[in-house]
XYZ file of C-alpha atoms in Angstrom:
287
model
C 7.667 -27.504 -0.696
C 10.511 -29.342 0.988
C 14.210 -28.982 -0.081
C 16.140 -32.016 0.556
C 20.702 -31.502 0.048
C 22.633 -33.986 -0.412
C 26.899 -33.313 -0.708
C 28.850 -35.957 -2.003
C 32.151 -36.294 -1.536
C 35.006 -38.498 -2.068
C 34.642 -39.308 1.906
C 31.474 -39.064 2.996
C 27.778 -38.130 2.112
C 26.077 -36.028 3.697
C 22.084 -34.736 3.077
C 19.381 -32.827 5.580
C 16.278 -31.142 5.015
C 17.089 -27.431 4.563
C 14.381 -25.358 6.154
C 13.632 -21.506 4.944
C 15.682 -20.092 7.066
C 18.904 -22.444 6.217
C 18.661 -24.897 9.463
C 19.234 -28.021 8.675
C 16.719 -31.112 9.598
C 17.062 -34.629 10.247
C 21.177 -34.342 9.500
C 22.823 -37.555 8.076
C 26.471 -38.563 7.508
C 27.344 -41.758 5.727
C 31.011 -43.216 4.099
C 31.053 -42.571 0.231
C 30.906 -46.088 -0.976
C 33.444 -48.144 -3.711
C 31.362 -46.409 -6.814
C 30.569 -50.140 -8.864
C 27.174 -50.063 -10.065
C 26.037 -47.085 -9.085
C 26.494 -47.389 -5.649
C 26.647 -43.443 -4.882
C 23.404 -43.010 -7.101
C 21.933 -46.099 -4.917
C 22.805 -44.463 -1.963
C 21.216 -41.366 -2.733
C 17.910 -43.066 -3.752
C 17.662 -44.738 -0.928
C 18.303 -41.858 1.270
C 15.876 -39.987 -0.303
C 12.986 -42.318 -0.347
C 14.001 -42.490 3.307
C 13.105 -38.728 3.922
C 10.451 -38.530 1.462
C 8.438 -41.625 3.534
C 9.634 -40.862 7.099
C 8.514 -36.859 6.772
C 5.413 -37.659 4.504
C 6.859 -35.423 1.703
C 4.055 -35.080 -0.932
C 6.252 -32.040 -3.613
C 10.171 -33.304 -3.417
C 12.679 -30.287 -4.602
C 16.569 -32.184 -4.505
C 19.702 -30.378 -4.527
C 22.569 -31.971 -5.224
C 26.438 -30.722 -4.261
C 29.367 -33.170 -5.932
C 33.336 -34.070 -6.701
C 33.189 -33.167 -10.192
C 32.646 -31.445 -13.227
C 28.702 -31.018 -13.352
C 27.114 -30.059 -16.401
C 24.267 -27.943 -14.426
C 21.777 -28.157 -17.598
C 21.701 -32.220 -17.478
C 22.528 -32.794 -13.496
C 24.949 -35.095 -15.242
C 28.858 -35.459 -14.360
C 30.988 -34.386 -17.137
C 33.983 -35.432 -15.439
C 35.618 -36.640 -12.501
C 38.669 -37.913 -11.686
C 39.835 -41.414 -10.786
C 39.134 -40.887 -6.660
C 35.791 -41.333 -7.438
C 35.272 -44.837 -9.614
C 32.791 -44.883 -12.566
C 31.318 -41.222 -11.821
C 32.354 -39.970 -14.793
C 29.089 -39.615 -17.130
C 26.937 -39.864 -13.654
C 22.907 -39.066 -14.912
C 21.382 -38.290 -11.702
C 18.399 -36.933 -13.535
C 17.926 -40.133 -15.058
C 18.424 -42.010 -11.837
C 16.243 -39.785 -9.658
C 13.185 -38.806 -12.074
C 10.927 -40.981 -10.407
C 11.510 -39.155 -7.051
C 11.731 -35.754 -7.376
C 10.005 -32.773 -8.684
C 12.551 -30.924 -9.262
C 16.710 -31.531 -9.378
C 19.766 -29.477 -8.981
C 23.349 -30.412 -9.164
C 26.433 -28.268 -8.600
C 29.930 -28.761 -8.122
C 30.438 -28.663 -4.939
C 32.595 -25.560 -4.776
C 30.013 -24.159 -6.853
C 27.345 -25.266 -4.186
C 29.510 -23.623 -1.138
C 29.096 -20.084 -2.709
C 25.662 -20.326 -3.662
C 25.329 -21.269 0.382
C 27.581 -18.387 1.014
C 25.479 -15.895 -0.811
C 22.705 -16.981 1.602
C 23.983 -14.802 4.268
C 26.059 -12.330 2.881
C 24.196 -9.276 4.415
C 24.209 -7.302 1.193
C 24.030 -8.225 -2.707
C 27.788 -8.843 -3.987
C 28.391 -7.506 -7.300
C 31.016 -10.251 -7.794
C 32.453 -13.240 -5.405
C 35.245 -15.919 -5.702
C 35.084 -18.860 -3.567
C 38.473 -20.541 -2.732
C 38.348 -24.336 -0.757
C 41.382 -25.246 1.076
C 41.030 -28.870 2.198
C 42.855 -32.070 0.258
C 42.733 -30.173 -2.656
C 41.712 -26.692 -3.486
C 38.865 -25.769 -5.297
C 37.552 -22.766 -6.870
C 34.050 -20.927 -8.219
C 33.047 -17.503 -9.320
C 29.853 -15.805 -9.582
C 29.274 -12.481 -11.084
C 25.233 -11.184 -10.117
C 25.029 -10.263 -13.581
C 25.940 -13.876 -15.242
C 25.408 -15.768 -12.368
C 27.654 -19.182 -11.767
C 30.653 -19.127 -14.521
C 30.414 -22.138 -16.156
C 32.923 -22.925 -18.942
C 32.627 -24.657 -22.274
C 33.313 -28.105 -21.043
C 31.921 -27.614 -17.320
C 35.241 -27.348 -15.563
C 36.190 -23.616 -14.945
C 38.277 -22.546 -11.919
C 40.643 -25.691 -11.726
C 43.194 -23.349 -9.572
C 44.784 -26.179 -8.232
C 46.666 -26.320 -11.855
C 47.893 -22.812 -11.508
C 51.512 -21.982 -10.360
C 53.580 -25.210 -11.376
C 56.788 -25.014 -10.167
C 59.204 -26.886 -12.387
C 62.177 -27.581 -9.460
C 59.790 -29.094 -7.139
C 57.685 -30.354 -9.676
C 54.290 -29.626 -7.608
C 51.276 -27.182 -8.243
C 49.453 -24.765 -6.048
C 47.050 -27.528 -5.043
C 50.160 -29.549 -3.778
C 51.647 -27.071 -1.908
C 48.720 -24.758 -0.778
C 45.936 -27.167 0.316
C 45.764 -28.491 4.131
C 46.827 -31.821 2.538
C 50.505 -29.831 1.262
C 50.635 -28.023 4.387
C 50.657 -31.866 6.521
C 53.306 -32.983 3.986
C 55.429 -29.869 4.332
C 55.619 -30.124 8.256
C 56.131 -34.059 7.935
C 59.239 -33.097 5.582
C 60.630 -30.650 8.604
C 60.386 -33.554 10.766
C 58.333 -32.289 13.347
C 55.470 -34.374 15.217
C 52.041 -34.938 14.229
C 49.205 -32.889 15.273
C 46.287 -31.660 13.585
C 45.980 -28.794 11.509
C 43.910 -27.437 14.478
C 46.204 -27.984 17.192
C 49.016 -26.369 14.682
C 46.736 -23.256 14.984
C 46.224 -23.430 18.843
C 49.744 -23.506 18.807
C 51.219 -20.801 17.045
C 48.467 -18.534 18.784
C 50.201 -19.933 22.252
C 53.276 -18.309 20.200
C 55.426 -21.471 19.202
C 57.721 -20.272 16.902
C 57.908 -23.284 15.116
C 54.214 -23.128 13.956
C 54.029 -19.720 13.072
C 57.174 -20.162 10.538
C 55.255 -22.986 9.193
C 52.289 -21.420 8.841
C 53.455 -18.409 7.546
C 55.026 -19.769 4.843
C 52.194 -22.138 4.107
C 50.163 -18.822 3.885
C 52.284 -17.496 1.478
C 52.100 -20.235 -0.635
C 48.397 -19.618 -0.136
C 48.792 -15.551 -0.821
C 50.244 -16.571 -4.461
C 47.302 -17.770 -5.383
C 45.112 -15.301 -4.568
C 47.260 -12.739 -6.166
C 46.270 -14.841 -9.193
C 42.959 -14.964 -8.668
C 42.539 -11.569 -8.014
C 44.472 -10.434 -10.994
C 42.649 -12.514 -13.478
C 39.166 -12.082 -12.229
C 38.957 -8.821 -10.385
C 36.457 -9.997 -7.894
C 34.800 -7.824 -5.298
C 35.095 -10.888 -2.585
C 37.295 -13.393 -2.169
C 35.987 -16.102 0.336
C 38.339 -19.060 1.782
C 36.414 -22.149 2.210
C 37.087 -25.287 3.653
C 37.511 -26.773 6.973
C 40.163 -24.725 7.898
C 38.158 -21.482 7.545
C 36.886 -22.138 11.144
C 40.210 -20.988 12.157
C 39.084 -16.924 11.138
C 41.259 -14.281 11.733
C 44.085 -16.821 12.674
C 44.046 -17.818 9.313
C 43.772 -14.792 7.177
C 46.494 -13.568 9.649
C 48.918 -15.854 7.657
C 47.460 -14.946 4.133
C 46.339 -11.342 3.639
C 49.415 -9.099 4.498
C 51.182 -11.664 2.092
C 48.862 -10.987 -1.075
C 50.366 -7.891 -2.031
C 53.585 -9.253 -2.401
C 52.439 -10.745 -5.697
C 50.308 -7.882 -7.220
C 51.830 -5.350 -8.753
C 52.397 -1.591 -6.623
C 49.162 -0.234 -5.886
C 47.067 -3.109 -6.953
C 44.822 -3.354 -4.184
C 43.110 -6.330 -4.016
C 39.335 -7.600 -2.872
C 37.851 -7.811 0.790
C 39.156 -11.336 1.795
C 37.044 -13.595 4.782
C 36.888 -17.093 5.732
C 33.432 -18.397 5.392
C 30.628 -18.277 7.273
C 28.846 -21.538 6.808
C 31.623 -23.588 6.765
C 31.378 -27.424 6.301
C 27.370 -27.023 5.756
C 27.781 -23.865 3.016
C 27.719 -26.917 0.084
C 24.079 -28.432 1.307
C 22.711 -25.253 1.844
C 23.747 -24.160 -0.918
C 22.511 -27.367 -2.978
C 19.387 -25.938 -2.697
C 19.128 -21.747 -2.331
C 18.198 -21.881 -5.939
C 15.220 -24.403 -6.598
């Protein structure tokens, strides 16, 4: 059996081979094309036949991690919003039945857990996976009831929580790496990466750590959320800025508190370990 993962995003697609042990083979990175007929479903098809002819696969199991609302029973898109064109309604099992043995599609938040789960070194009882990137994203799992799902396919929209009515922006706006850029534009201070921002508050520039601390906090107030409405054992911080590590949760964790009530306590929080390939592996740790 060969497990082929494919993670679509708004930016690019990416899809490997995922061996047994979660290495990835024959690695590919393409743009996300303008979605008008179909394109991202052509796309995948033709990547796939690609694979499936240049490794001779004979028994094709697909896993599929997507922008979206994904109704997991039909590997259909049951919504998306207007970054991607046309996906709404999205019937990869349709468009992909004459490939494949088998098909799974996730959300791709949903996917980055499942790939997180893969090398947690114990069972969890219950997890909560939080991306940071352009937006922020958000899945739970509970080992009893498995992924949370949600009547119309769109739980954990956390970027909606926290409005604030003076600045007229949600925690997605002002929490993601995308409202962290647009908070140090509006202090006025040069460009560099979100990366470099970390290098430099650990060289101790004041300036960056009173950013990022107070980026963090913004962070911090959702998690208090989080934790207080689903009481999870882990809380994991996705995203590409989880390769910072400790230098992030440095910014986030002693801020949590602040927004739970005396005594709370709250849930072991990491950054994840898989990073930008958790999704694709994930794609496929359950078929």
């Amino acid at each position: 059996m060969t497990k082929i993962a494919f993670d679509i995003g708004g930016t690019y697609i990416k899809s490997a081979i995922v061996e047994q042990d979660g290495t990835l083979k024959d690695y590919q990175k393409v743009q996300t094309p303008v979605n008008e007929g179909d394109a991202i479903v052509n796309v995948i098809k033709l990547q796939l036949q690609q694979y499936i002819e240049k490794h001779d696969i004979q028994e094709v199991h697909v896993g599929i991690s997507t922008a979206g609302a994904v109704d997991r029973d039909a590997c259909r898109i049951a919504y998306a919003n207007p970054n991607i064109r046309d996906y709404t309604g999205t019937d990869f099992a349709a468009h992909l039945a004459p490939y494949i043995d088998e098909l799974r599609v996730y959300n791709d938040v949903d996917a980055a857990l499942l790939g997180e789960l893969t090398v947690m070194p114990k069972p969890v009882e219950s997890l909560f996976c939080l991306t940071l990137g352009t937006g922020i994203g958000g899945s739970y799992y509970n080992s009893d009831l498995g992924l949370m799902t949600g009547a119309r396919h769109r739980p954990n929209q956390i970027g909606n929580l926290l409005y604030d009515p003076l600045t007229k922006t949600n925690y997605e706006q002002r929490a993601s790496t995308n409202g962290l850029k647009r908070f140090l534009t509006g202090k006025g201070y040069a460009y560099h990466s979100i990366a470099e921002w970390f290098d430099l508050a650990s060289k101790g520039d004041e300036h960056a750590k009173a950013s990022l601390q107070q980026w963090g906090e913004e962070v911090a107030r959702g998690i208090a959320e989080i934790q207080i409405i689903y009481d999870p054992a882990e809380i994991v911080i996705g995203g590409g800025v989880s390769a910072q590590g400790a230098n992030l949760l440095q910014f986030i964790v002693p801020q949590v508190e602040k927004y739970l009530p005396e005594g709370y306590g709250h849930a072991t929080i990491r950054t994840a370990q898989l990073q930008n390939h958790a999704a694709l592996i994930g794609a496929v740790s359950e078929v």
